PDB file of C-alpha atoms in Angstrom:
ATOM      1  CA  UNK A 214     -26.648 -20.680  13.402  1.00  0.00           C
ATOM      2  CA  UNK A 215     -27.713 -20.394   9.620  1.00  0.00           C
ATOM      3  CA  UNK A 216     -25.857 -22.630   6.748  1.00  0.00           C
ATOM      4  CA  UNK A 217     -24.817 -20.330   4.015  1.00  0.00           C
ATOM      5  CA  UNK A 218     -25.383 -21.730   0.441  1.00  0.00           C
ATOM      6  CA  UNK A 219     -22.763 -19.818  -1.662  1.00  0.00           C
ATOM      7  CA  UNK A 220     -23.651 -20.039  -5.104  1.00  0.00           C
ATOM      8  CA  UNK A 221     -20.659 -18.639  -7.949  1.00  0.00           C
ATOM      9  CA  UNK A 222     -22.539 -16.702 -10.873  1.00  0.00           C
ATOM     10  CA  UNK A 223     -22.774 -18.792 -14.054  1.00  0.00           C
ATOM     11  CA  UNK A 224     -20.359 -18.440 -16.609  1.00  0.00           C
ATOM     12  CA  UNK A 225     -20.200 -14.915 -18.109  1.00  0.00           C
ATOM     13  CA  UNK A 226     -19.450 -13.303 -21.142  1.00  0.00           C
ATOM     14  CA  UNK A 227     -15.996 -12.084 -19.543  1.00  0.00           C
ATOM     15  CA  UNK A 228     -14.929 -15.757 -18.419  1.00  0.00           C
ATOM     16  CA  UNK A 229     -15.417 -17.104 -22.341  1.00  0.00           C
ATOM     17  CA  UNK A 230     -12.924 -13.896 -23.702  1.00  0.00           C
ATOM     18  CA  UNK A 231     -10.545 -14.140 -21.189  1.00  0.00           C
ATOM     19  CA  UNK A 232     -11.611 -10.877 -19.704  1.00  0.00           C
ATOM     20  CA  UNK A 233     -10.755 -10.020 -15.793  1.00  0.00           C
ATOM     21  CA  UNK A 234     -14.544  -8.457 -15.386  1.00  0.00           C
ATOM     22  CA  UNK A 235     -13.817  -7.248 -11.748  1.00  0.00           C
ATOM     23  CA  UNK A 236     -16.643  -4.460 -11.433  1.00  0.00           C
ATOM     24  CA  UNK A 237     -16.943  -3.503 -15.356  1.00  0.00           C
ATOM     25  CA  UNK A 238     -20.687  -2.679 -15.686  1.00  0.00           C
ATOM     26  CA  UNK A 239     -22.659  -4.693 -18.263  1.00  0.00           C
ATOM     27  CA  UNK A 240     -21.011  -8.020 -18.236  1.00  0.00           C
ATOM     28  CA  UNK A 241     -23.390 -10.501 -18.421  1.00  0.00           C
ATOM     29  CA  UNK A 242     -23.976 -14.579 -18.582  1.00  0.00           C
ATOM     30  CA  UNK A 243     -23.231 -16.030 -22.144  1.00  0.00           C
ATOM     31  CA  UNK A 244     -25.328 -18.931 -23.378  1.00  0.00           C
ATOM     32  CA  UNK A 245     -23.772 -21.944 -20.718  1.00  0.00           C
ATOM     33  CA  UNK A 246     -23.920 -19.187 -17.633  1.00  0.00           C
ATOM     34  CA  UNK A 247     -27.880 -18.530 -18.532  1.00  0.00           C
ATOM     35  CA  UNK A 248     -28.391 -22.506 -18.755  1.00  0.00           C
ATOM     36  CA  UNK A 249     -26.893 -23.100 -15.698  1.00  0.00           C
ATOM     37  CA  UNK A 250     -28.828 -20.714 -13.760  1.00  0.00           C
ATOM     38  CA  UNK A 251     -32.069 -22.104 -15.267  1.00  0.00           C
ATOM     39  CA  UNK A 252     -30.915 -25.459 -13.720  1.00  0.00           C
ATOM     40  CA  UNK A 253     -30.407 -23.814 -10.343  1.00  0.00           C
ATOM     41  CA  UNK A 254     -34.172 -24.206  -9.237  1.00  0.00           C
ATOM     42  CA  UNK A 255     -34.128 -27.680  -9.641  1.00  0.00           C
ATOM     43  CA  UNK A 256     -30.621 -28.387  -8.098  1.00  0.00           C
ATOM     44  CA  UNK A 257     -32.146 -26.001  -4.786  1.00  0.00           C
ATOM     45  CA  UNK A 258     -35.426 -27.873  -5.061  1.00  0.00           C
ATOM     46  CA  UNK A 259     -35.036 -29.824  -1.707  1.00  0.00           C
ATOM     47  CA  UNK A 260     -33.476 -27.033   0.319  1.00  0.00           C
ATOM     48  CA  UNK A 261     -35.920 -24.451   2.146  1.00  0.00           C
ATOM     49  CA  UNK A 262     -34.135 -21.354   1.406  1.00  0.00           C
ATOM     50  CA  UNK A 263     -35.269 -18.433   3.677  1.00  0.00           C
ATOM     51  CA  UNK A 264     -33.350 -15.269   1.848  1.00  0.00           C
ATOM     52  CA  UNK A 265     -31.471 -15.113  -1.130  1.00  0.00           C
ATOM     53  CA  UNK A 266     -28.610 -11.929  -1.063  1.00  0.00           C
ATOM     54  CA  UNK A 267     -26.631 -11.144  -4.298  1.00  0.00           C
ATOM     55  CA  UNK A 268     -23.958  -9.434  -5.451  1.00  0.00           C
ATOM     56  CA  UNK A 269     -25.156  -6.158  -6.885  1.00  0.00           C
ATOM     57  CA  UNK A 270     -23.111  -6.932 -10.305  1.00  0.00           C
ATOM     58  CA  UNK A 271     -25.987  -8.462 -13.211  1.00  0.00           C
ATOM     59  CA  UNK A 272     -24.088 -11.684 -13.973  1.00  0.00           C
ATOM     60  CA  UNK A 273     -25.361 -12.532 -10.307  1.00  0.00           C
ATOM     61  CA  UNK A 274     -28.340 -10.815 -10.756  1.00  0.00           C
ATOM     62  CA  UNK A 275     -29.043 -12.703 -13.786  1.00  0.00           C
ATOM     63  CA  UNK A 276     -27.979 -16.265 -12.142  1.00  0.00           C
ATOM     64  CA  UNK A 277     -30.194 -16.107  -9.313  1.00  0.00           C
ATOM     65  CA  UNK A 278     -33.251 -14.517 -11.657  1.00  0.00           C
ATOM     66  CA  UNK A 279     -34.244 -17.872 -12.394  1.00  0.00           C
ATOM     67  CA  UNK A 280     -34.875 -19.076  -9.032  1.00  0.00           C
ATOM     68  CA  UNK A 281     -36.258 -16.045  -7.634  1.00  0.00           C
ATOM     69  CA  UNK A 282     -38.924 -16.805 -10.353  1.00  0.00           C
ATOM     70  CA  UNK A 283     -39.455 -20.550  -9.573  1.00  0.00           C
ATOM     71  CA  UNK A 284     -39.941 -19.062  -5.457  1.00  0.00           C
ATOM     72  CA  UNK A 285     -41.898 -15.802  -6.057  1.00  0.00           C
ATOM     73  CA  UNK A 286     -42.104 -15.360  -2.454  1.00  0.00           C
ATOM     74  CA  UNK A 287     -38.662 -15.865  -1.574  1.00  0.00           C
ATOM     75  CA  UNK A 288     -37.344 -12.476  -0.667  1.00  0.00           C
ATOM     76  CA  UNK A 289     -34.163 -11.254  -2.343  1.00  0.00           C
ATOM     77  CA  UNK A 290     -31.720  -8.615  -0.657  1.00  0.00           C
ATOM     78  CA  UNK A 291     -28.036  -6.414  -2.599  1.00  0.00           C
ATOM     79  CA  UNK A 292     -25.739  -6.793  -1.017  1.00  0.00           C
ATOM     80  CA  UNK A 293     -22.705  -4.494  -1.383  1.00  0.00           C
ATOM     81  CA  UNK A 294     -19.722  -6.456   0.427  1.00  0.00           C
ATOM     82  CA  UNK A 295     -20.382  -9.483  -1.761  1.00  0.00           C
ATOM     83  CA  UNK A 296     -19.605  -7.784  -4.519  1.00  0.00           C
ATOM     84  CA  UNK A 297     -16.605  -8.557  -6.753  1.00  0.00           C
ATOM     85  CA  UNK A 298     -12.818  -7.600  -5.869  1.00  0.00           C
ATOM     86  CA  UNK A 299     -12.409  -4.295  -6.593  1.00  0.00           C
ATOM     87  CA  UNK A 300      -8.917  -5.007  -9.524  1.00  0.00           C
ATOM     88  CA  UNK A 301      -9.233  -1.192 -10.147  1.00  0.00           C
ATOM     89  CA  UNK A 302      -7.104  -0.767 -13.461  1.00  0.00           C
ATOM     90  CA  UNK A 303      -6.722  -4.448 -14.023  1.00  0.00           C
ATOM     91  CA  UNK A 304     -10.431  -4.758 -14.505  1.00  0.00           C
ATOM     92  CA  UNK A 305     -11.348  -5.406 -17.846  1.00  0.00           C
ATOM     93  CA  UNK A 306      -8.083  -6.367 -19.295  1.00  0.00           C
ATOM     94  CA  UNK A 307      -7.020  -9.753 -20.951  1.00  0.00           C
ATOM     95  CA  UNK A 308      -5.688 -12.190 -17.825  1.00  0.00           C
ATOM     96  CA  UNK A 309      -3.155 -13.404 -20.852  1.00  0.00           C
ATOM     97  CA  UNK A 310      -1.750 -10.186 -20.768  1.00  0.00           C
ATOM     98  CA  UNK A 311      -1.387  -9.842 -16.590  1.00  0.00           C
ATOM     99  CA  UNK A 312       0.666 -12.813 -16.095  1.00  0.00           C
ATOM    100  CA  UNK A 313       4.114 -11.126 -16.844  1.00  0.00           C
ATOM    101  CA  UNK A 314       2.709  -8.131 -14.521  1.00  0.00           C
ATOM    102  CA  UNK A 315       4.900  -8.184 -11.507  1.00  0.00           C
ATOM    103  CA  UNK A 316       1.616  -8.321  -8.856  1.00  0.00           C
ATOM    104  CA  UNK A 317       0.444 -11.369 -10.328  1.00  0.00           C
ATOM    105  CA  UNK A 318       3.276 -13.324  -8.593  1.00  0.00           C
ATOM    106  CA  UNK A 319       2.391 -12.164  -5.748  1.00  0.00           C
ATOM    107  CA  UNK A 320      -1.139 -12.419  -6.119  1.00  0.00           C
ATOM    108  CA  UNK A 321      -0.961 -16.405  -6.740  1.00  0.00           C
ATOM    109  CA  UNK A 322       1.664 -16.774  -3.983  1.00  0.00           C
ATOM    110  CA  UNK A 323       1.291 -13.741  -1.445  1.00  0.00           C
ATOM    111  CA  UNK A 324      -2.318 -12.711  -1.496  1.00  0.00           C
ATOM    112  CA  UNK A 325      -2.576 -11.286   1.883  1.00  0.00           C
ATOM    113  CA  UNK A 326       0.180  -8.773   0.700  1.00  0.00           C
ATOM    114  CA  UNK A 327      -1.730  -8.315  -3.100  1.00  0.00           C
ATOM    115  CA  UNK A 328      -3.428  -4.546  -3.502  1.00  0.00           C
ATOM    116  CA  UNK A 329      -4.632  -4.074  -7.200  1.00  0.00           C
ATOM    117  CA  UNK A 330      -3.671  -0.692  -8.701  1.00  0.00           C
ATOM    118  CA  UNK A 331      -6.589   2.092  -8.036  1.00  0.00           C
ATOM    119  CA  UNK A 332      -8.343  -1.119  -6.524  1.00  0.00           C
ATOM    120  CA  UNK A 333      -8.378  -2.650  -3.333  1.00  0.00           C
ATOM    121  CA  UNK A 334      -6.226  -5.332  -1.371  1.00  0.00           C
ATOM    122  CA  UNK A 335      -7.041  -9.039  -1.299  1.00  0.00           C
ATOM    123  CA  UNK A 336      -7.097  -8.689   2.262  1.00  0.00           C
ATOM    124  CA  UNK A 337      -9.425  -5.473   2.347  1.00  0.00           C
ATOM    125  CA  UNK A 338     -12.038  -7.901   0.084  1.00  0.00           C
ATOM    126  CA  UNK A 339     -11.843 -10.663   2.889  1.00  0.00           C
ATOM    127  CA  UNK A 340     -12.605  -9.151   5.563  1.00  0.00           C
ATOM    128  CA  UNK A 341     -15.894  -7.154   3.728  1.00  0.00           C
ATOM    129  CA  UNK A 342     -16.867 -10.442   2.880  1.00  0.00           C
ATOM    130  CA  UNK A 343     -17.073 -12.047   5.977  1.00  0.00           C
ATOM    131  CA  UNK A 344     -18.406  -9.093   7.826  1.00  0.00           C
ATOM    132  CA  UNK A 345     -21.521  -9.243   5.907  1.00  0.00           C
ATOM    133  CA  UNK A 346     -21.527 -12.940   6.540  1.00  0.00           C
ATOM    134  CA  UNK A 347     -21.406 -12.656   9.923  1.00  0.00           C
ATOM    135  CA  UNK A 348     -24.041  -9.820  10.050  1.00  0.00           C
ATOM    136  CA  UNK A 349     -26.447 -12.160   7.761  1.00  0.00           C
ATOM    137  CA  UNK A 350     -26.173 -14.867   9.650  1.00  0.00           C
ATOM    138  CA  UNK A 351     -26.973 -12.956  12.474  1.00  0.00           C
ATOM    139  CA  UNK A 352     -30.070 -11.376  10.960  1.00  0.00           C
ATOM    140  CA  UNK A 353     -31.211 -14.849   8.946  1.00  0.00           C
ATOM    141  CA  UNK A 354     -31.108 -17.085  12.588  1.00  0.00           C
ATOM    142  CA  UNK A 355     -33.307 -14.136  14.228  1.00  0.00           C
ATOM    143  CA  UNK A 356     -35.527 -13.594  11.986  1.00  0.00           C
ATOM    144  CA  UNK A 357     -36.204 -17.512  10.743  1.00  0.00           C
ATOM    145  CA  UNK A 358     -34.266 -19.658  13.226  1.00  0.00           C
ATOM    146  CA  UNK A 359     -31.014 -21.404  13.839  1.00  0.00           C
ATOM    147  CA  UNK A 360     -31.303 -23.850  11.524  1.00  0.00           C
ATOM    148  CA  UNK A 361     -32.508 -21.622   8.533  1.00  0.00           C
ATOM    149  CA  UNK A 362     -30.727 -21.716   4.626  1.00  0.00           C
ATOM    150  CA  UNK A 363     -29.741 -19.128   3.090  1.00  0.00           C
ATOM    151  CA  UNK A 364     -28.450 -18.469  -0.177  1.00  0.00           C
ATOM    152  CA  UNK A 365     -25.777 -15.776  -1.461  1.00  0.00           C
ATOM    153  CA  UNK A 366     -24.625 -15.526  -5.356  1.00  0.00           C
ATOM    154  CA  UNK A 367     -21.119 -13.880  -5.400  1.00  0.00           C
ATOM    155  CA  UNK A 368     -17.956 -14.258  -7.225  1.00  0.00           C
ATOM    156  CA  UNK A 369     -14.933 -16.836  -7.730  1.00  0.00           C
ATOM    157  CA  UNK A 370     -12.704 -14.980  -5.567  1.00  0.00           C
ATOM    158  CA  UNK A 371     -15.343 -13.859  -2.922  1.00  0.00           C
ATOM    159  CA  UNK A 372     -16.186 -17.471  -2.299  1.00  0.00           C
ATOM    160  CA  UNK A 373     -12.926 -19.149  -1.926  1.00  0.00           C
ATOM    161  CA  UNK A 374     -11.723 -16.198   0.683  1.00  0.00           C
ATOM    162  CA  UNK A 375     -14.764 -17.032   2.741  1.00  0.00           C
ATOM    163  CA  UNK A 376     -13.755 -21.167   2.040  1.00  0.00           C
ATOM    164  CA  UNK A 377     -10.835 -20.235   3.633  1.00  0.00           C
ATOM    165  CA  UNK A 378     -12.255 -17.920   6.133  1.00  0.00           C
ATOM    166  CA  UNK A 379     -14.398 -20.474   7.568  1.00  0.00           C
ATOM    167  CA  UNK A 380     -11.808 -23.539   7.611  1.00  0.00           C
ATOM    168  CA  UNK A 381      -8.955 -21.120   9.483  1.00  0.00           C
ATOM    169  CA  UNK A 382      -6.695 -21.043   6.684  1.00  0.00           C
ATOM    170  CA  UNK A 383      -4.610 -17.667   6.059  1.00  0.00           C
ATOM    171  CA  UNK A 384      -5.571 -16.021   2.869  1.00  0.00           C
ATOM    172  CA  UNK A 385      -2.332 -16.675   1.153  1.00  0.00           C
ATOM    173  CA  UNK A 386      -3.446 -20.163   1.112  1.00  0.00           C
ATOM    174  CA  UNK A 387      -6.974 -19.459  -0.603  1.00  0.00           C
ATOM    175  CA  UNK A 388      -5.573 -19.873  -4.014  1.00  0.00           C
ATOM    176  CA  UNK A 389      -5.367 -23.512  -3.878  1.00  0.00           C
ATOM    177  CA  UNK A 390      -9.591 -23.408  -3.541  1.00  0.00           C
ATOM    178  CA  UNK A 391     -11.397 -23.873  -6.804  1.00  0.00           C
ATOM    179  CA  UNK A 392     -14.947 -22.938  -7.423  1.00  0.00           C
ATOM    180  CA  UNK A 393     -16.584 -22.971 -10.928  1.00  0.00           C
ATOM    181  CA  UNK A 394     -19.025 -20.985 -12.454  1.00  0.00           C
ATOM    182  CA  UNK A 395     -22.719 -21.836 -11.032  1.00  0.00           C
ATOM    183  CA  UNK A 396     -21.014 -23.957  -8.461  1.00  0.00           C
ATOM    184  CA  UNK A 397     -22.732 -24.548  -4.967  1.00  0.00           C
ATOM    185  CA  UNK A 398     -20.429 -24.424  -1.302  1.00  0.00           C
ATOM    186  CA  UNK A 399     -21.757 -24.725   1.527  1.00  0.00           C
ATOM    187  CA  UNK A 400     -20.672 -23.458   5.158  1.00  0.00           C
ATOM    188  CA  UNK A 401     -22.968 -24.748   7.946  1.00  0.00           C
ATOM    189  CA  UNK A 402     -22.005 -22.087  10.912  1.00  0.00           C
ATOM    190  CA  UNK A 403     -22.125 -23.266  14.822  1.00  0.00           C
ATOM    191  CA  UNK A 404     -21.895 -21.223  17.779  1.00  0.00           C
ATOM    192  CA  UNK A 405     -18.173 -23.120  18.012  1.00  0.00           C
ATOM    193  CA  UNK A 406     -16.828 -23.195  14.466  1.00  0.00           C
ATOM    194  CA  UNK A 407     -18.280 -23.114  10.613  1.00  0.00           C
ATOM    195  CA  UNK A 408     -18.082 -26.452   9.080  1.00  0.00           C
ATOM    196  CA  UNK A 409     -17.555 -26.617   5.225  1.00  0.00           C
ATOM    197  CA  UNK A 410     -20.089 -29.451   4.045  1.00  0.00           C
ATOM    198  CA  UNK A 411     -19.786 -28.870  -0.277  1.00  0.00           C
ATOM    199  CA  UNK A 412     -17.258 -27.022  -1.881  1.00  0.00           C
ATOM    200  CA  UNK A 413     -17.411 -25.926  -5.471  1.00  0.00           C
ATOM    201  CA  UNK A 414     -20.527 -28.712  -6.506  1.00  0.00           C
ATOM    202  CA  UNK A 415     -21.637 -28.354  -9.867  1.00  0.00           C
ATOM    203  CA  UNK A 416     -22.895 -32.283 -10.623  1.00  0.00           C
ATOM    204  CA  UNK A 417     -20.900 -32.371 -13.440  1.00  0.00           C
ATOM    205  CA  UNK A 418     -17.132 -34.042 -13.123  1.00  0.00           C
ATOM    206  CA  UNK A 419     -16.517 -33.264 -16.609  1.00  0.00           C
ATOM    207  CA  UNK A 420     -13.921 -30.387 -15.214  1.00  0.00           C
ATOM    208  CA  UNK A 421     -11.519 -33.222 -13.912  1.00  0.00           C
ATOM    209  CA  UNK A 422     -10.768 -34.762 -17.168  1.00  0.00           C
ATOM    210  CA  UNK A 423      -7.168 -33.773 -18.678  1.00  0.00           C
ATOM    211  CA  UNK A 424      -6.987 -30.306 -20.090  1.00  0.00           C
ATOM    212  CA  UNK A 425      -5.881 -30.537 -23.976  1.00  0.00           C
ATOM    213  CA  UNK A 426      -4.286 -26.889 -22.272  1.00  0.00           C
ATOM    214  CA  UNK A 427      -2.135 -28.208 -18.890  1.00  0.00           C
ATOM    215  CA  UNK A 428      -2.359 -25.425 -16.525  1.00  0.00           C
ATOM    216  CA  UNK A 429       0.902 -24.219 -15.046  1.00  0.00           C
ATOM    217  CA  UNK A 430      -0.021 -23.972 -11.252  1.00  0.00           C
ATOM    218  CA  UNK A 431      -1.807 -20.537 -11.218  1.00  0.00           C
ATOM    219  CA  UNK A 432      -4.820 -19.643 -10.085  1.00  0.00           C
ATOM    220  CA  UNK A 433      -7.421 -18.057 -11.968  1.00  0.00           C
ATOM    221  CA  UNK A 434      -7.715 -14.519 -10.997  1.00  0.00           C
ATOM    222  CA  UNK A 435     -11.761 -14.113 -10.599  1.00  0.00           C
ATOM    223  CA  UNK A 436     -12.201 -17.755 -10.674  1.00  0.00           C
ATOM    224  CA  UNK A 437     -11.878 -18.725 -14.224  1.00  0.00           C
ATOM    225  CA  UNK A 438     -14.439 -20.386 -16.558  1.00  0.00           C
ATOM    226  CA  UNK A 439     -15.058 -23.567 -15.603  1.00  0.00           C
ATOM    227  CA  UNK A 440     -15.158 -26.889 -17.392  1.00  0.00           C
ATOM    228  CA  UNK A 441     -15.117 -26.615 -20.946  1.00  0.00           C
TER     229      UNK A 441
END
């Protein structure tokens, strides 16, 4: 079967002010997020990508604009499952001012039990996710072979919840997976069992150094902005 190259969006406009973006039309990259996806050709150079699939929201649309470019007759396809988590009325609020909301503990430590307010459920946003997965896969191994590449650009929280889809884990354990913005996973699928070969690979280990900011322990709702 296919390996999936699962590429975040680069750093957006929301992830600089702190924003939860969720589905809020017109958030876009800010200066890093458009550098990084004019890097992304080069970093994909070696690989011979047979479909690139998106997220419908621009900040993926913009990251993956770039390469699409560099490969003008790579073929690029929406796709609405990949899509961010709907947050319904958190989206587009200040994550500073969610953490004292009573979901939010439950969100970092009870996912699988976590439905955002006129949203959807943590759970409902898995299993959309891996469906269309699944279905790709399917579609990229008969139309280019079982050992084609792929390439979708989705979202912090879209990523991990496949991560964790394809290593078994149960979703309330997702929140200990970290992807940054621009970052590349990878998920190499057999007929047996996926096989997680990168996770979260941006070449840069400037994220790892000590925060002047120590986090407390939570995860960032939406997948946070990366290395500073």
């Amino acid at each position: 079967m296919p390996t999936l190259i699962l590429v975040r969006h680069g750093r957006s406009t929301a992830n600089t002010s702190g924003l939860l973006a969720g589905r809020t039309p017109g958030v876009a990259l800010d200066e890093r997020g458009a550098a990084q996806a004019a890097a992304l050709p080069a970093r994909l150079a070696g690989l011979p990508l047979s479909e690139v699939v998106t997220s419908p929201l621009q900040r993926c649309r913009e990251t993956v604009r770039p390469l699409l470019e560099a490969r003008p007759g790579l073929r690029s396809h929406t796709e609405e499952r990949i899509g961010e988590c709907d947050y319904g009325d958190w989206s587009g609020r200040k994550l500073a001012e969610l953490t004292d909301e009573p979901l939010m503990e439950i969100v970092q430590t009870h996912p699988s039990a976590a439905a955002f307010p006129g949203g959807e459920s943590m759970r409902a946003m898995q299993t959309r996710a891996a469906e269309a997965v699944r279905e790709w896969n399917a579609r990229v191994e008969r139309d280019h072979g079982a050992d084609a590449l792929y390439l979708m650009c989705s979202h912090g929280d879209i990523i991990k919840s496949l991560v964790a889809d394809a290593l078994g884990l149960h979703l309330d354990l997702f929140q200990r997976i970290s992807v940054e913005p621009c970052s590349i996973t990878a998920i190499r699928y057999t007929r047996l069992r996926p096989f997680l070969v990168r996770l979260g690979d941006t070449g840069d280990f400037a994220s790892l150094a000590p925060r002047e900011e120590p986090s407390e322990g939570d995860a960032p709702v939406g997948g946070g902005a990366g290395a500073p």
